[in-house]
PDB file of C-alpha atoms in Angstrom:
ATOM      1  CA  THR A 217       0.058  -0.015   0.001  1.00 86.00           C
ATOM      2  CA  SER A 218       1.022   3.621  -0.105  1.00 90.00           C
ATOM      3  CA  THR A 219       1.958   3.342   3.731  1.00 84.00           C
ATOM      4  CA  GLY A 220       4.109   0.292   3.363  1.00 83.00           C
ATOM      5  CA  ILE A 221       3.949  -3.570   3.368  1.00 85.00           C
ATOM      6  CA  ASP A 222       2.333  -6.256   5.765  1.00 86.00           C
ATOM      7  CA  VAL A 223       3.637  -9.676   5.286  1.00 85.00           C
ATOM      8  CA  THR A 224       1.499 -12.429   7.086  1.00 87.00           C
ATOM      9  CA  GLY A 225       3.680 -15.328   6.257  1.00 87.00           C
ATOM     10  CA  THR A 226       7.268 -15.776   6.051  1.00 87.00           C
ATOM     11  CA  ALA A 227       9.543 -13.236   4.198  1.00 86.00           C
ATOM     12  CA  THR A 228      12.940 -14.223   2.930  1.00 90.00           C
ATOM     13  CA  MET A 229      15.344 -11.535   1.591  1.00 89.00           C
ATOM     14  CA  ASP A 230      18.804 -11.051   0.528  1.00 91.00           C
ATOM     15  CA  GLY A 231      19.154  -7.910   2.602  1.00 86.00           C
ATOM     16  CA  LEU A 232      17.050  -5.303   4.594  1.00 79.00           C
ATOM     17  CA  THR A 233      17.633  -1.599   4.772  1.00 77.00           C
ATOM     18  CA  VAL A 234      15.749   0.756   7.087  1.00 69.00           C
ATOM     19  CA  ASP A 235      16.199   4.367   5.679  1.00 71.00           C
ATOM     20  CA  GLY A 236      15.523   6.981   8.426  1.00 66.00           C
ATOM     21  CA  THR A 237      13.592   6.494  11.654  1.00 66.00           C
ATOM     22  CA  GLY A 238      12.255   2.992  12.049  1.00 67.00           C
ATOM     23  CA  THR A 239      11.386   0.147  14.339  1.00 67.00           C
ATOM     24  CA  LEU A 240      12.047  -3.474  13.780  1.00 69.00           C
ATOM     25  CA  SER A 241       9.717  -5.844  15.969  1.00 71.00           C
ATOM     26  CA  THR A 242      10.016  -9.487  16.717  1.00 70.00           C
ATOM     27  CA  ILE A 243       6.769 -11.149  18.058  1.00 66.00           C
ATOM     28  CA  GLY A 244       7.070 -14.296  20.251  1.00 67.00           C
ATOM     29  CA  ASN A 245       4.578 -16.309  22.156  1.00 65.00           C
ATOM     30  CA  GLY A 246       1.850 -14.120  21.054  1.00 60.00           C
ATOM     31  CA  THR A 247       3.135 -10.934  22.577  1.00 64.00           C
ATOM     32  CA  GLN A 248       5.843  -8.427  21.381  1.00 63.00           C
ATOM     33  CA  GLN A 249       9.170  -9.552  22.790  1.00 71.00           C
ATOM     34  CA  ILE A 250      12.077  -7.403  21.317  1.00 76.00           C
ATOM     35  CA  ARG A 251      12.186  -4.448  19.307  1.00 77.00           C
ATOM     36  CA  THR A 252      15.100  -2.617  17.477  1.00 81.00           C
ATOM     37  CA  TYR A 253      14.733   1.225  17.096  1.00 78.00           C
ATOM     38  CA  VAL A 254      16.779   3.432  14.911  1.00 78.00           C
ATOM     39  CA  ASP A 255      16.700   7.146  14.766  1.00 76.00           C
ATOM     40  CA  ALA A 256      19.158   9.791  13.625  1.00 72.00           C
ATOM     41  CA  ASP A 257      21.340   9.655  16.766  1.00 81.00           C
ATOM     42  CA  GLU A 258      20.289   6.486  18.665  1.00 82.00           C
ATOM     43  CA  VAL A 259      20.131   2.735  18.058  1.00 83.00           C
ATOM     44  CA  SER A 260      17.999   0.907  20.866  1.00 84.00           C
ATOM     45  CA  LEU A 261      17.358  -2.727  21.498  1.00 84.00           C
ATOM     46  CA  LEU A 262      14.220  -2.958  23.703  1.00 82.00           C
ATOM     47  CA  THR A 263      12.503  -5.874  25.203  1.00 82.00           C
ATOM     48  CA  GLU A 264       9.004  -5.656  26.601  1.00 77.00           C
ATOM     49  CA  GLY A 265       7.384  -6.392  29.990  1.00 75.00           C
ATOM     50  CA  SER A 266       9.463  -8.961  32.142  1.00 80.00           C
ATOM     51  CA  ALA A 267      11.622 -10.472  29.175  1.00 82.00           C
ATOM     52  CA  ARG A 268      15.225 -10.467  29.664  1.00 87.00           C
ATOM     53  CA  LEU A 269      17.820  -9.931  26.906  1.00 89.00           C
ATOM     54  CA  ASP A 270      20.643 -12.673  26.419  1.00 92.00           C
ATOM     55  CA  LEU A 271      23.867 -12.274  24.269  1.00 93.00           C
ATOM     56  CA  TRP A 272      25.304 -15.551  22.894  1.00 94.00           C
ATOM     57  CA  THR A 273      28.599 -16.039  21.171  1.00 94.00           C
ATOM     58  CA  GLY A 274      30.224 -19.239  20.043  1.00 92.00           C
ATOM     59  CA  GLY A 275      27.354 -21.246  21.328  1.00 92.00           C
ATOM     60  CA  ASN A 276      27.658 -19.920  24.846  1.00 94.00           C
ATOM     61  CA  ARG A 277      25.803 -17.171  26.765  1.00 96.00           C
ATOM     62  CA  THR A 278      28.180 -14.515  27.655  1.00 97.00           C
ATOM     63  CA  MET A 279      25.804 -11.643  28.918  1.00 97.00           C
ATOM     64  CA  ARG A 280      22.311 -11.496  30.327  1.00 96.00           C
ATOM     65  CA  LEU A 281      20.304  -8.011  30.796  1.00 95.00           C
ATOM     66  CA  ASP A 282      17.366  -8.527  33.132  1.00 93.00           C
ATOM     67  CA  ALA A 283      14.209  -6.443  32.965  1.00 90.00           C
ATOM     68  CA  ASN A 284      14.912  -5.123  36.479  1.00 92.00           C
ATOM     69  CA  GLY A 285      18.263  -3.695  35.391  1.00 94.00           C
ATOM     70  CA  ASP A 286      20.586  -6.396  36.746  1.00 96.00           C
ATOM     71  CA  ILE A 287      23.460  -7.213  34.305  1.00 97.00           C
ATOM     72  CA  SER A 288      25.479 -10.696  34.405  1.00 97.00           C
ATOM     73  CA  PHE A 289      28.559 -11.519  32.592  1.00 97.00           C
ATOM     74  CA  TYR A 290      29.231 -15.301  32.177  1.00 97.00           C
ATOM     75  CA  GLU A 291      32.453 -17.441  32.445  1.00 94.00           C
ATOM     76  CA  ASP A 292      33.755 -19.292  29.328  1.00 93.00           C
ATOM     77  CA  THR A 293      31.103 -21.992  29.376  1.00 93.00           C
ATOM     78  CA  GLY A 294      28.041 -19.757  29.815  1.00 94.00           C
ATOM     79  CA  SER A 295      26.798 -21.339  32.901  1.00 94.00           C
ATOM     80  CA  THR A 296      27.908 -19.271  35.628  1.00 94.00           C
ATOM     81  CA  ALA A 297      27.553 -15.482  36.169  1.00 95.00           C
ATOM     82  CA  GLU A 298      31.016 -14.389  37.489  1.00 94.00           C
ATOM     83  CA  LEU A 299      30.467 -10.406  36.926  1.00 96.00           C
ATOM     84  CA  PHE A 300      27.037  -9.331  38.485  1.00 97.00           C
ATOM     85  CA  TRP A 301      25.696  -5.779  38.650  1.00 97.00           C
ATOM     86  CA  ASP A 302      22.771  -5.544  41.342  1.00 96.00           C
ATOM     87  CA  ALA A 303      20.732  -2.459  40.020  1.00 96.00           C
ATOM     88  CA  SER A 304      18.492  -2.069  43.000  1.00 95.00           C
ATOM     89  CA  ALA A 305      21.389  -2.326  45.599  1.00 94.00           C
ATOM     90  CA  GLU A 306      23.730  -0.300  43.213  1.00 95.00           C
ATOM     91  CA  SER A 307      26.392  -3.067  43.918  1.00 96.00           C
ATOM     92  CA  LEU A 308      29.007  -4.998  41.781  1.00 96.00           C
ATOM     93  CA  GLY A 309      29.762  -8.543  42.582  1.00 95.00           C
ATOM     94  CA  ILE A 310      32.763 -10.494  41.106  1.00 94.00           C
ATOM     95  CA  GLY A 311      32.683 -14.209  41.752  1.00 92.00           C
ATOM     96  CA  THR A 312      29.263 -13.646  43.537  1.00 94.00           C
ATOM     97  CA  THR A 313      25.663 -12.834  42.460  1.00 94.00           C
ATOM     98  CA  LEU A 314      25.081 -11.647  45.944  1.00 94.00           C
ATOM     99  CA  PRO A 315      27.432  -8.612  46.486  1.00 94.00           C
ATOM    100  CA  ASP A 316      27.698  -7.526  49.959  1.00 93.00           C
ATOM    101  CA  GLY A 317      28.915  -3.897  49.877  1.00 90.00           C
ATOM    102  CA  GLY A 318      29.360  -1.549  46.760  1.00 93.00           C
ATOM    103  CA  LEU A 319      32.134  -3.869  45.558  1.00 92.00           C
ATOM    104  CA  ASP A 320      32.167  -7.700  46.516  1.00 93.00           C
ATOM    105  CA  ILE A 321      34.983  -9.745  45.094  1.00 90.00           C
ATOM    106  CA  GLU A 322      34.843 -13.285  45.953  1.00 89.00           C
ATOM    107  CA  LYS A 323      37.336 -16.066  44.785  1.00 83.00           C
ATOM    108  CA  THR A 324      38.216 -19.637  46.240  1.00 80.00           C
ATOM    109  CA  VAL A 325      41.854 -20.222  46.705  1.00 75.00           C
ATOM    110  CA  ASN A 326      42.748 -23.430  48.360  1.00 74.00           C
ATOM    111  CA  THR A 327      46.218 -23.049  48.371  1.00 70.00           C
ATOM    112  CA  ALA A 328      48.928 -20.933  50.111  1.00 67.00           C
ATOM    113  CA  TRP A 329      50.130 -17.637  48.417  1.00 63.00           C
ATOM    114  CA  SER A 330      53.382 -17.843  46.410  1.00 64.00           C
ATOM    115  CA  SER A 331      55.011 -15.975  43.696  1.00 58.00           C
ATOM    116  CA  SER A 332      53.869 -18.417  41.095  1.00 60.00           C
ATOM    117  CA  LEU A 333      50.353 -18.032  42.117  1.00 58.00           C
ATOM    118  CA  ARG A 334      49.769 -14.565  41.017  1.00 59.00           C
ATOM    119  CA  ALA A 335      46.531 -15.459  39.093  1.00 58.00           C
ATOM    120  CA  ASN A 336      44.877 -15.956  42.558  1.00 63.00           C
ATOM    121  CA  ASP A 337      45.129 -12.298  43.197  1.00 68.00           C
ATOM    122  CA  PHE A 338      41.926 -10.927  44.118  1.00 74.00           C
ATOM    123  CA  LEU A 339      42.471  -7.372  43.071  1.00 79.00           C
ATOM    124  CA  GLN A 340      45.435  -5.805  41.263  1.00 80.00           C
ATOM    125  CA  ILE A 341      46.209  -2.237  40.746  1.00 81.00           C
ATOM    126  CA  SER A 342      49.242  -1.560  38.612  1.00 81.00           C
ATOM    127  CA  ASN A 343      51.390   1.508  37.461  1.00 81.00           C
ATOM    128  CA  PRO A 344      53.292   0.427  34.100  1.00 81.00           C
ATOM    129  CA  SER A 345      55.806   3.258  34.711  1.00 79.00           C
ATOM    130  CA  THR A 346      59.469   2.042  35.150  1.00 75.00           C
ATOM    131  CA  THR A 347      60.374   5.411  36.757  1.00 77.00           C
ATOM    132  CA  SER A 348      61.898   4.921  40.164  1.00 73.00           C
ATOM    133  CA  GLY A 349      59.690   6.293  42.858  1.00 73.00           C
ATOM    134  CA  ALA A 350      56.454   5.602  40.727  1.00 79.00           C
ATOM    135  CA  TYR A 351      53.523   4.301  42.799  1.00 81.00           C
ATOM    136  CA  SER A 352      50.049   2.728  42.637  1.00 86.00           C
ATOM    137  CA  GLY A 353      47.496   3.340  45.185  1.00 87.00           C
ATOM    138  CA  ILE A 354      43.957   3.517  46.608  1.00 87.00           C
ATOM    139  CA  GLU A 355      42.546   6.776  47.902  1.00 84.00           C
ATOM    140  CA  LEU A 356      39.875   6.746  50.514  1.00 83.00           C
ATOM    141  CA  ILE A 357      37.644  10.116  50.764  1.00 79.00           C
ATOM    142  CA  ALA A 358      35.856  10.789  53.850  1.00 74.00           C
ATOM    143  CA  THR A 359      33.725  13.574  52.323  1.00 70.00           C
ATOM    144  CA  GLY A 360      31.668  14.098  49.330  1.00 64.00           C
ATOM    145  CA  THR A 361      34.039  16.822  48.102  1.00 57.00           C
ATOM    146  CA  GLY A 362      37.305  15.251  48.993  1.00 55.00           C
ATOM    147  CA  SER A 363      38.502  18.470  50.142  1.00 55.00           C
ATOM    148  CA  ALA A 364      38.818  17.400  53.855  1.00 64.00           C
ATOM    149  CA  GLY A 365      39.581  13.961  55.553  1.00 73.00           C
ATOM    150  CA  ALA A 366      41.211  11.351  53.292  1.00 82.00           C
ATOM    151  CA  ALA A 367      43.461   8.316  53.434  1.00 87.00           C
ATOM    152  CA  GLU A 368      45.514   6.633  51.079  1.00 87.00           C
ATOM    153  CA  ILE A 369      47.218   3.321  50.648  1.00 90.00           C
ATOM    154  CA  VAL A 370      50.083   3.286  48.343  1.00 88.00           C
ATOM    155  CA  CYS A 371      52.630   0.942  46.928  1.00 88.00           C
ATOM    156  CA  ILE A 372      55.828   2.928  46.391  1.00 84.00           C
ATOM    157  CA  ASP A 373      58.839   1.562  44.003  1.00 80.00           C
ATOM    158  CA  SER A 374      61.910   1.907  46.085  1.00 70.00           C
ATOM    159  CA  GLY A 375      63.940   1.902  42.874  1.00 65.00           C
ATOM    160  CA  SER A 376      65.342  -1.522  43.339  1.00 63.00           C
ATOM    161  CA  GLY A 377      62.345  -3.299  41.843  1.00 64.00           C
ATOM    162  CA  SER A 378      60.687  -3.982  45.205  1.00 73.00           C
ATOM    163  CA  GLY A 379      57.870  -1.885  46.749  1.00 84.00           C
ATOM    164  CA  ASP A 380      57.196  -0.334  50.126  1.00 89.00           C
ATOM    165  CA  LEU A 381      53.538  -0.188  51.323  1.00 91.00           C
ATOM    166  CA  ALA A 382      52.801   3.225  52.761  1.00 91.00           C
ATOM    167  CA  PHE A 383      49.552   4.517  54.593  1.00 91.00           C
ATOM    168  CA  SER A 384      48.905   8.165  54.541  1.00 90.00           C
ATOM    169  CA  THR A 385      46.420  10.418  55.921  1.00 87.00           C
ATOM    170  CA  ARG A 386      45.134  14.052  54.975  1.00 82.00           C
ATOM    171  CA  ASN A 387      43.780  16.749  57.088  1.00 76.00           C
ATOM    172  CA  GLY A 388      42.578  19.514  55.068  1.00 74.00           C
ATOM    173  CA  SER A 389      45.077  20.097  52.321  1.00 76.00           C
ATOM    174  CA  THR A 390      47.830  18.479  54.265  1.00 80.00           C
ATOM    175  CA  TRP A 391      48.986  14.924  53.418  1.00 82.00           C
ATOM    176  CA  GLY A 392      51.261  13.034  55.876  1.00 86.00           C
ATOM    177  CA  GLU A 393      52.529   9.406  55.848  1.00 88.00           C
ATOM    178  CA  LYS A 394      51.815   7.592  59.172  1.00 91.00           C
ATOM    179  CA  VAL A 395      52.899   4.067  58.501  1.00 94.00           C
ATOM    180  CA  ARG A 396      55.305   2.367  56.162  1.00 93.00           C
ATOM    181  CA  ILE A 397      55.910  -1.380  55.575  1.00 94.00           C
ATOM    182  CA  THR A 398      59.065  -1.695  53.676  1.00 91.00           C
ATOM    183  CA  ALA A 399      59.909  -4.404  51.106  1.00 88.00           C
ATOM    184  CA  ALA A 400      62.077  -5.928  53.751  1.00 89.00           C
ATOM    185  CA  GLY A 401      59.311  -6.371  56.195  1.00 91.00           C
ATOM    186  CA  SER A 402      60.274  -3.572  58.708  1.00 94.00           C
ATOM    187  CA  VAL A 403      57.457  -1.400  59.982  1.00 95.00           C
ATOM    188  CA  GLY A 404      57.913   2.270  60.588  1.00 94.00           C
ATOM    189  CA  ILE A 405      55.363   4.365  62.483  1.00 94.00           C
ATOM    190  CA  GLY A 406      56.018   8.244  62.079  1.00 91.00           C
ATOM    191  CA  THR A 407      59.394   7.452  59.855  1.00 91.00           C
ATOM    192  CA  GLU A 408      59.673   6.369  56.229  1.00 89.00           C
ATOM    193  CA  ILE A 409      63.151   4.476  57.124  1.00 90.00           C
ATOM    194  CA  PRO A 410      62.680   2.146  59.967  1.00 92.00           C
ATOM    195  CA  GLU A 411      65.997   1.126  61.306  1.00 94.00           C
ATOM    196  CA  THR A 412      64.743  -1.880  63.316  1.00 95.00           C
ATOM    197  CA  ASN A 413      61.781  -4.331  62.584  1.00 94.00           C
ATOM    198  CA  LEU A 414      59.508  -1.892  64.463  1.00 94.00           C
ATOM    199  CA  HIS A 415      60.464   1.708  64.734  1.00 95.00           C
ATOM    200  CA  VAL A 416      58.093   4.330  66.200  1.00 93.00           C
ATOM    201  CA  LYS A 417      59.209   7.876  65.854  1.00 92.00           C
ATOM    202  CA  GLY A 418      57.346  11.062  67.122  1.00 89.00           C
ATOM    203  CA  GLY A 419      57.440  14.141  69.232  1.00 85.00           C
ATOM    204  CA  SER A 420      58.530  14.513  72.839  1.00 87.00           C
ATOM    205  CA  ASP A 421      55.803  12.435  74.385  1.00 86.00           C
ATOM    206  CA  MET A 422      55.907   8.979  72.861  1.00 87.00           C
ATOM    207  CA  GLY A 423      54.481   5.597  73.976  1.00 88.00           C
ATOM    208  CA  ILE A 424      53.046   2.314  73.218  1.00 89.00           C
ATOM    209  CA  ARG A 425      49.844   1.160  74.989  1.00 91.00           C
ATOM    210  CA  ILE A 426      48.850  -2.461  75.382  1.00 92.00           C
ATOM    211  CA  GLU A 427      45.439  -2.606  77.117  1.00 93.00           C
ATOM    212  CA  SER A 428      43.444  -5.623  78.389  1.00 94.00           C
ATOM    213  CA  THR A 429      40.228  -6.053  80.449  1.00 95.00           C
ATOM    214  CA  ASN A 430      40.056  -4.716  83.958  1.00 94.00           C
ATOM    215  CA  ASP A 431      41.142  -8.278  85.335  1.00 94.00           C
ATOM    216  CA  GLY A 432      43.121  -9.360  82.379  1.00 95.00           C
ATOM    217  CA  TYR A 433      46.930  -9.518  81.473  1.00 93.00           C
ATOM    218  CA  ALA A 434      48.760  -6.878  79.345  1.00 95.00           C
ATOM    219  CA  SER A 435      52.004  -8.288  77.941  1.00 93.00           C
ATOM    220  CA  LEU A 436      55.165  -7.769  76.174  1.00 92.00           C
ATOM    221  CA  GLN A 437      56.492 -11.242  75.229  1.00 89.00           C
ATOM    222  CA  PHE A 438      59.684 -12.567  73.920  1.00 89.00           C
ATOM    223  CA  GLY A 439      60.538 -15.915  72.244  1.00 86.00           C
ATOM    224  CA  ASP A 440      62.509 -17.704  69.717  1.00 85.00           C
ATOM    225  CA  ALA A 441      61.650 -20.246  66.942  1.00 82.00           C
ATOM    226  CA  ASP A 442      61.577 -23.376  69.354  1.00 82.00           C
ATOM    227  CA  ASP A 443      59.721 -21.607  72.235  1.00 76.00           C
ATOM    228  CA  THR A 444      57.260 -18.831  71.077  1.00 76.00           C
ATOM    229  CA  VAL A 445      57.258 -17.497  74.752  1.00 74.00           C
ATOM    230  CA  ARG A 446      60.351 -17.713  76.875  1.00 79.00           C
ATOM    231  CA  GLY A 447      60.158 -14.363  78.768  1.00 89.00           C
ATOM    232  CA  GLY A 448      58.413 -11.155  78.869  1.00 92.00           C
ATOM    233  CA  ILE A 449      56.926  -8.115  80.874  1.00 95.00           C
ATOM    234  CA  THR A 450      53.255  -8.670  82.156  1.00 94.00           C
ATOM    235  CA  TYR A 451      50.930  -6.089  83.918  1.00 95.00           C
ATOM    236  CA  ASN A 452      48.342  -7.994  85.934  1.00 94.00           C
ATOM    237  CA  ASN A 453      45.221  -5.799  85.980  1.00 94.00           C
ATOM    238  CA  ALA A 454      43.625  -7.974  88.575  1.00 93.00           C
ATOM    239  CA  ASP A 455      46.004  -7.036  91.315  1.00 92.00           C
ATOM    240  CA  ASP A 456      47.833  -4.112  89.579  1.00 94.00           C
ATOM    241  CA  SER A 457      51.262  -5.743  89.677  1.00 93.00           C
ATOM    242  CA  LEU A 458      54.141  -5.630  87.256  1.00 94.00           C
ATOM    243  CA  GLN A 459      55.700  -8.973  86.483  1.00 93.00           C
ATOM    244  CA  LEU A 460      59.143  -9.605  84.998  1.00 93.00           C
ATOM    245  CA  ARG A 461      59.164 -13.120  83.509  1.00 90.00           C
ATOM    246  CA  GLY A 462      62.097 -15.268  82.704  1.00 88.00           C
ATOM    247  CA  TYR A 463      62.767 -18.729  81.275  1.00 84.00           C
ATOM    248  CA  ASN A 464      59.756 -20.519  80.312  1.00 83.00           C
ATOM    249  CA  ASN A 465      57.759 -17.554  81.104  1.00 83.00           C
ATOM    250  CA  ALA A 466      57.930 -18.016  84.876  1.00 88.00           C
ATOM    251  CA  THR A 467      57.781 -14.907  87.043  1.00 89.00           C
ATOM    252  CA  ARG A 468      61.110 -14.092  88.599  1.00 88.00           C
ATOM    253  CA  ALA A 469      60.353 -10.616  89.949  1.00 89.00           C
ATOM    254  CA  THR A 470      57.087  -8.610  90.798  1.00 91.00           C
ATOM    255  CA  ILE A 471      56.527  -4.910  91.593  1.00 90.00           C
ATOM    256  CA  ASP A 472      53.199  -5.025  93.647  1.00 87.00           C
ATOM    257  CA  SER A 473      50.602  -2.266  93.803  1.00 88.00           C
ATOM    258  CA  SER A 474      52.158  -0.860  96.998  1.00 82.00           C
ATOM    259  CA  GLY A 475      55.541  -0.590  95.265  1.00 82.00           C
ATOM    260  CA  ASN A 476      57.177  -3.440  96.800  1.00 80.00           C
ATOM    261  CA  LEU A 477      59.795  -5.512  94.854  1.00 82.00           C
ATOM    262  CA  LEU A 478      59.314  -9.297  95.324  1.00 82.00           C
ATOM    263  CA  VAL A 479      62.220 -11.168  94.003  1.00 79.00           C
ATOM    264  CA  GLY A 480      61.386 -15.139  93.667  1.00 72.00           C
ATOM    265  CA  GLN A 481      58.070 -14.533  95.508  1.00 69.00           C
ATOM    266  CA  SER A 482      54.456 -13.470  94.647  1.00 65.00           C
ATOM    267  CA  SER A 483      53.769 -11.611  98.078  1.00 64.00           C
ATOM    268  CA  THR A 484      55.264 -10.482 101.369  1.00 60.00           C
ATOM    269  CA  THR A 485      54.421  -8.654 104.466  1.00 54.00           C
ATOM    270  CA  ILE A 486      57.912  -6.858 104.536  1.00 52.00           C
ATOM    271  CA  PRO A 487      57.846  -3.546 102.829  1.00 49.00           C
ATOM    272  CA  GLY A 488      60.662  -2.432 100.472  1.00 48.00           C
ATOM    273  CA  ILE A 489      62.760  -5.253  98.911  1.00 54.00           C
ATOM    274  CA  GLY A 490      62.353  -8.769 100.313  1.00 49.00           C
ATOM    275  CA  ASN A 491      63.050 -12.331  99.760  1.00 49.00           C
ATOM    276  CA  THR A 492      61.959 -14.325 102.758  1.00 50.00           C
ATOM    277  CA  THR A 493      63.234 -17.608 101.554  1.00 52.00           C
ATOM    278  CA  ALA A 494      66.673 -16.329 101.465  1.00 51.00           C
ATOM    279  CA  GLY A 495      66.281 -14.121 104.468  1.00 55.00           C
ATOM    280  CA  ILE A 496      67.149 -10.869 102.944  1.00 62.00           C
ATOM    281  CA  SER A 497      65.130  -7.792 103.545  1.00 64.00           C
ATOM    282  CA  ILE A 498      65.578  -3.821 103.339  1.00 65.00           C
ATOM    283  CA  ARG A 499      63.252  -2.361 106.149  1.00 61.00           C
ATOM    284  CA  GLY A 500      61.906   1.165 106.507  1.00 65.00           C
ATOM    285  CA  THR A 501      63.730   3.716 108.607  1.00 63.00           C
ATOM    286  CA  ASP A 502      61.221   3.333 111.322  1.00 67.00           C
ATOM    287  CA  GLY A 503      62.556   0.008 112.117  1.00 60.00           C
ATOM    288  CA  SER A 504      59.382  -1.960 110.947  1.00 63.00           C
TER     289      SER A 504
END
């Protein structure tokens, strides 16, 4: 007719050209399932109702678009969705279709890490630069504008082909590195060049605090490869005593809550320095 053609049977053609704005519709199961829409600046592939759209290549499903906006990308056999966008939760899952958080990466690795198992890395961020001092990192912004609080985790090339891991924070416009783990495994807090396994550097007032429950122990322990705890310094919060522990972690000396130094014993009625077993004591000036 003057407005076009209507084929009620099957049309076989060598080619089809749609000139200008047009819509190509496919009817399935008695209802319209998919339409291709073309105009001057848009090409759209549309499904109707709750119909989903699957993309197949090489005989396998590679991608699925659900009517609710979810998007799935499949592994090489086309049976399992390994990259999944949850539209309603605005979350991305890699290795899971139930992402927990904005980005959830799940991967089963049943062996210990080694340099030959790099393919098991969960997330890799790399910088192809070969310049000494080049780095790759992750920046965490605490505000929407990014002009105030922020933190950064950076892997820095030390120039020898190995990398230091640095943790920095920003207050306003001022960045400052707070912790560094060197390629050799040393940890520096307040210093970029730790001179021992753990190096803490700061201002005039420095300290390390070890806290326990009100009736627990706070300890600094020493050991070796054969005996993990051979000695240490322990504070007993139950009786407020400080214990010096020797071989096999046995208590050798105690400063009790009254300030008495007890050598080889856990309690005494003699003030000052005492060892009742050896019969040695230092008494107060009042003769008690």
